[in-house]
Short mmCIF file of C-alpha atoms in Angstrom, two decimals:
data_model
loop_
_atom_site.label_atom_id
_atom_site.label_comp_id
_atom_site.label_asym_id
_atom_site.label_seq_id
_atom_site.Cartn_x
_atom_site.Cartn_y
_atom_site.Cartn_z
CA ALA A 112 -154.26 -189.68 229.74
CA LEU A 113 -151.71 -187.09 228.63
CA LYS A 114 -151.97 -183.30 228.34
CA PHE A 115 -149.88 -181.13 226.04
CA GLN A 116 -149.48 -177.45 225.39
CA SER A 117 -150.78 -176.83 221.87
CA ALA A 118 -147.37 -175.46 220.87
CA ALA A 119 -145.79 -178.89 221.55
CA ASP A 120 -144.46 -181.15 218.81
CA ARG A 121 -147.24 -183.20 217.22
CA ALA A 122 -144.81 -186.12 216.97
CA ASP A 123 -145.09 -186.47 220.75
CA VAL A 124 -148.71 -187.56 220.27
CA ARG A 125 -147.55 -190.39 218.02
CA ARG A 126 -144.90 -191.47 220.53
CA ALA A 127 -147.47 -191.45 223.32
CA ARG A 128 -149.76 -193.68 221.30
CA GLU A 129 -146.91 -196.07 220.63
CA VAL A 130 -146.75 -196.50 224.41
CA ASN A 131 -150.54 -196.85 224.66
CA PRO A 132 -152.75 -196.78 221.54
CA GLU A 133 -155.74 -195.91 223.76
CA MET A 134 -154.04 -192.86 225.26
CA LEU A 135 -156.50 -190.02 225.89
CA VAL A 136 -154.81 -186.83 224.67
CA LEU A 137 -155.80 -183.28 225.57
CA ALA A 138 -154.22 -180.09 224.21
CA GLN A 139 -154.34 -176.80 226.07
CA LEU A 140 -154.74 -173.68 223.94
CA SER A 141 -152.84 -170.83 225.55
CA VAL A 142 -150.58 -167.89 224.76
CA ASP A 143 -148.38 -165.50 226.72
CA PHE A 144 -150.52 -162.48 227.60
CA ALA A 145 -147.42 -160.46 228.57
CA GLY A 146 -149.45 -158.07 230.72
CA ARG A 147 -151.51 -156.68 227.84
CA PRO A 148 -155.04 -157.25 226.52
CA VAL A 149 -155.48 -160.16 224.12
CA SER A 150 -158.67 -160.21 222.07
CA PRO A 151 -160.52 -163.40 221.12
CA ARG A 152 -159.51 -162.73 217.51
CA GLU A 153 -155.81 -162.53 218.39
CA PHE A 154 -155.94 -165.53 220.70
CA ALA A 155 -157.65 -167.70 218.09
CA ALA A 156 -155.16 -166.62 215.43
CA ARG A 157 -152.16 -167.39 217.63
CA VAL A 158 -153.32 -170.88 218.70
CA ARG A 159 -154.80 -171.95 215.36
CA GLY A 160 -151.59 -173.47 213.96
CA GLY A 161 -150.80 -175.57 217.00
CA MET A 162 -154.40 -176.66 217.30
CA ALA A 163 -154.41 -177.77 213.67
CA SER A 164 -151.36 -179.97 214.26
CA PHE A 165 -153.03 -181.77 217.14
CA TYR A 166 -156.37 -181.96 215.36
CA ASP A 167 -154.65 -183.64 212.40
CA GLU A 168 -153.31 -186.24 214.85
CA GLY A 169 -156.87 -187.05 215.92
CA VAL A 170 -156.92 -184.99 219.14
CA ARG A 171 -160.39 -183.62 219.83
CA LEU A 172 -160.20 -182.32 223.42
CA PHE A 173 -159.01 -178.72 223.72
CA GLU A 174 -158.84 -176.63 226.90
CA VAL A 175 -159.31 -172.95 226.11
CA HIS A 176 -156.64 -171.04 228.06
CA ASP A 177 -155.42 -171.70 231.61
CA GLU A 178 -156.33 -170.23 235.02
CA PRO A 179 -157.99 -167.07 233.65
CA ASN A 180 -158.69 -165.80 237.18
CA LEU A 181 -154.97 -164.96 237.53
CA THR A 182 -153.61 -161.53 236.66
CA PRO A 183 -150.74 -162.88 234.48
CA GLN A 184 -153.35 -164.89 232.55
CA GLY A 185 -155.50 -161.93 231.60
CA PHE A 186 -157.60 -161.05 234.62
CA GLY A 187 -157.76 -157.27 234.99
CA THR A 188 -156.56 -156.58 231.44
CA SER A 189 -158.43 -158.80 228.96
CA TRP A 190 -161.43 -159.28 231.30
CA GLN A 191 -162.53 -157.92 234.64
CA SER A 192 -164.79 -160.74 235.83
CA GLY A 193 -165.90 -164.29 235.22
CA GLU A 194 -168.77 -162.97 233.15
CA GLU A 195 -166.44 -161.03 230.85
CA PHE A 196 -164.13 -164.00 230.49
CA GLY A 197 -167.16 -166.16 229.66
CA ALA A 198 -167.98 -163.84 226.75
CA TRP A 199 -164.31 -163.91 225.65
CA PHE A 200 -164.27 -167.71 225.89
CA GLY A 201 -167.44 -168.01 223.81
CA GLU A 202 -166.02 -165.80 221.08
CA VAL A 203 -162.78 -167.81 220.90
CA VAL A 204 -164.78 -171.03 220.56
CA ARG A 205 -166.99 -169.50 217.88
CA ARG A 206 -163.93 -168.50 215.85
CA LEU A 207 -162.35 -171.95 216.05
CA ARG A 208 -165.30 -174.32 215.87
CA GLY A 209 -166.07 -173.70 212.21
CA GLU A 210 -162.56 -174.71 211.20
CA PHE A 211 -162.39 -177.65 213.65
CA PRO A 212 -165.97 -179.00 213.72
CA GLY A 213 -165.10 -182.16 215.65
CA ALA A 214 -163.28 -180.37 218.46
CA ARG A 215 -164.67 -180.40 222.00
CA PHE A 216 -163.81 -177.14 223.73
CA GLY A 217 -163.41 -177.13 227.51
CA TRP A 218 -163.83 -174.47 230.15
CA PRO A 219 -160.33 -174.00 231.60
CA GLY A 220 -159.20 -174.95 235.06
CA LEU A 221 -159.04 -172.01 237.46
CA SER A 222 -156.45 -171.23 240.10
CA PRO A 223 -158.24 -172.40 243.27
CA GLY A 224 -158.32 -170.13 246.27
CA PRO A 225 -159.49 -166.76 247.56
CA SER A 226 -158.86 -163.37 245.99
CA THR A 227 -155.31 -162.05 246.37
CA SER A 228 -154.68 -158.44 245.37
CA GLY A 229 -152.81 -158.21 242.08
CA ILE A 230 -152.64 -161.98 241.67
CA ARG A 231 -155.97 -163.86 241.73
CA ARG A 232 -159.73 -163.42 241.68
CA ASP A 233 -161.54 -165.82 244.02
CA HIS A 234 -162.35 -168.88 241.94
CA ARG A 235 -165.87 -169.29 243.30
CA ALA A 236 -166.81 -165.69 242.50
CA PHE A 237 -165.25 -166.07 239.06
CA LEU A 238 -167.34 -169.18 238.42
CA ASP A 239 -170.53 -167.51 239.60
CA GLY A 240 -170.15 -164.81 236.99
CA ALA A 241 -169.48 -167.26 234.20
CA ARG A 242 -172.35 -169.72 234.62
CA SER A 243 -173.96 -169.09 231.24
CA ALA A 244 -170.66 -169.62 229.41
CA ILE A 245 -169.85 -172.77 231.38
CA ALA A 246 -173.24 -174.17 230.45
CA GLN A 247 -172.27 -173.81 226.79
CA ALA A 248 -168.85 -175.46 227.12
CA ASP A 249 -168.42 -178.99 225.80
CA TRP A 250 -166.76 -180.02 229.07
CA ILE A 251 -165.33 -178.47 232.23
CA GLY A 252 -161.75 -178.44 233.44
CA CYS A 253 -160.71 -177.93 237.06
CA HIS A 254 -157.46 -177.81 239.04
CA CYS A 255 -156.83 -179.53 242.36
CA TYR A 256 -153.88 -178.68 244.62
CA TRP A 257 -152.97 -179.56 248.20
CA GLN A 258 -149.95 -179.63 250.49
CA THR A 259 -150.93 -182.05 253.26
CA GLU A 260 -152.70 -185.40 253.47
CA ASP A 261 -155.68 -183.72 255.13
CA ASP A 262 -155.84 -181.10 252.36
CA MET A 263 -155.93 -183.86 249.77
CA PHE A 264 -159.30 -184.98 251.08
CA SER A 265 -160.66 -181.45 251.57
CA GLU A 266 -163.07 -179.77 249.17
CA ASP A 267 -160.79 -176.73 249.32
CA GLY A 268 -157.89 -178.94 248.22
CA GLY A 269 -157.74 -182.26 246.43
CA LEU A 270 -161.50 -182.68 246.30
CA ALA A 271 -162.10 -179.25 244.72
CA TYR A 272 -163.59 -180.99 241.70
CA ARG A 273 -166.70 -181.78 243.78
CA LEU A 274 -167.74 -178.12 243.55
CA TYR A 275 -167.95 -178.51 239.77
CA ARG A 276 -169.57 -181.92 240.00
CA ASP A 277 -172.30 -180.52 242.26
CA GLU A 278 -172.90 -177.38 240.20
CA TRP A 279 -172.79 -178.98 236.74
CA PRO A 280 -173.67 -182.67 237.27
CA ASP A 281 -174.35 -183.38 233.60
CA LYS A 282 -171.05 -182.03 232.25
CA LEU A 283 -167.99 -184.16 231.56
CA LEU A 284 -165.38 -183.10 234.12
CA LEU A 285 -161.64 -183.33 233.49
CA ILE A 286 -159.14 -182.60 236.26
CA THR A 287 -156.70 -180.82 233.98
CA ALA A 288 -154.07 -180.36 236.72
CA PHE A 289 -153.46 -181.88 240.13
CA SER A 290 -150.39 -181.59 242.31
CA ASN A 291 -148.85 -181.30 245.74
CA PRO A 292 -146.28 -178.49 245.27
CA ALA A 293 -145.00 -178.55 248.88
CA PRO A 294 -141.18 -178.47 248.97
CA ASP A 295 -140.99 -180.40 252.26
CA VAL A 296 -142.93 -183.47 251.05
CA SER A 297 -140.79 -186.12 249.37
CA ALA A 298 -141.42 -187.23 245.80
CA GLY A 299 -142.14 -190.74 247.05
CA ASP A 300 -144.75 -189.49 249.48
CA LYS A 301 -146.29 -187.36 246.75
CA GLY A 302 -146.51 -190.39 244.50
CA GLY A 303 -148.35 -192.29 247.21
CA GLN A 304 -150.74 -189.38 247.65
CA TYR A 305 -151.33 -189.24 243.90
CA ALA A 306 -152.17 -192.93 243.81
CA ARG A 307 -154.79 -192.41 246.51
CA PHE A 308 -156.08 -189.25 244.86
CA LEU A 309 -156.51 -191.02 241.52
CA SER A 310 -158.28 -193.94 243.16
CA GLN A 311 -160.74 -191.54 244.76
CA ALA A 312 -161.26 -189.42 241.64
CA SER A 313 -161.84 -192.46 239.44
CA SER A 314 -164.79 -193.45 241.61
CA GLU A 315 -166.52 -190.08 241.14
CA PRO A 316 -169.31 -190.04 238.52
CA GLY A 317 -168.60 -187.92 235.47
CA VAL A 318 -164.86 -187.49 236.06
CA GLY A 319 -163.33 -188.55 232.76
CA ALA A 320 -159.60 -188.10 233.41
CA ALA A 321 -157.03 -186.48 235.69
CA PHE A 322 -153.71 -185.00 234.57
CA GLY A 323 -150.80 -184.70 236.98
CA PHE A 324 -148.78 -181.51 237.05
CA VAL A 325 -146.14 -181.64 235.74
CA VAL A 326 -144.40 -184.38 233.72
CA SER A 327 -141.48 -182.09 232.87
CA SER A 328 -140.61 -178.42 232.67
CA VAL A 329 -137.77 -176.48 231.14
CA GLU A 330 -137.57 -174.33 234.26
CA GLY A 331 -139.35 -173.99 237.56
CA TYR A 332 -141.69 -176.45 239.31
CA ALA A 333 -138.75 -178.25 240.87
CA TYR A 334 -140.96 -179.90 243.49
CA GLU A 335 -143.59 -181.12 241.04
CA GLN A 336 -141.75 -182.65 238.08
CA TRP A 337 -142.31 -186.31 237.39
CA ARG A 338 -138.98 -186.75 235.62
CA ALA A 339 -135.55 -185.12 235.45
CA ALA A 340 -134.25 -183.20 232.43
CA ASP A 341 -132.46 -186.34 231.22
CA GLY A 342 -135.71 -188.33 231.33
CA THR A 343 -135.03 -190.21 234.56
CA PRO A 344 -138.34 -190.83 236.38
CA SER A 345 -138.72 -189.36 239.84
CA ALA A 346 -139.89 -191.26 242.90
CA ILE A 347 -143.40 -189.98 242.09
CA VAL A 348 -143.48 -192.34 239.13
CA ASP A 349 -142.00 -195.23 241.11
CA ALA A 350 -144.71 -194.86 243.77
CA LEU A 351 -147.49 -194.69 241.18
CA ALA A 352 -146.14 -197.76 239.39
CA ALA A 353 -145.94 -199.82 242.60
CA PRO A 354 -148.57 -202.53 243.14
CA THR A 355 -151.60 -201.38 245.10
CA ARG A 356 -151.09 -201.94 248.80
#
């Protein structure tokens, strides 16, 4: 499984399928909110071109936005609650579905954790306000982060997806980001954790895929990248590729 930003080059989808013709591809629809309100109309207009490129390549899974309970991602400007975001989400989907009838639109992964002034709305409270919208989504995305081995097997950490599984048992669930961002944990140790995390997640009913964060990044995320700028794989990849012990 491989996740792209919808602004990525569509040729990357073809290259991925040369590696594995059965590759499950997901595209995330998102824009830079730049600290100002973005309407559903504007959002749909700005992502439409990128979405069309992926749709033409046969991609059908689209995550609508990313971590909308964060202030930089629209909380407090474009919406004030989970309920308001749910209405915004529904309007975006309505505007895009007619043009892309085969697309399956997903509720976006939230930033997990409690409310932090000026940064984040508690993800559980955000979800509570958005229940009606989530019920209408084609699938649900969630994010799972941890920094220690114990956290990885905590429902406030790596097992955060169980909240969604319990609340919406009939919905397809995609873990659209998972990571250990801790700077003091080696890449090799992270790779070993990821292997165990994936083994656990794959045994959970209704979990369709999990996407590691992050394969590569132009800047930032130095402790999470799976490869260097020149394409050299990190020890995360080596650990994941090792035979099961």
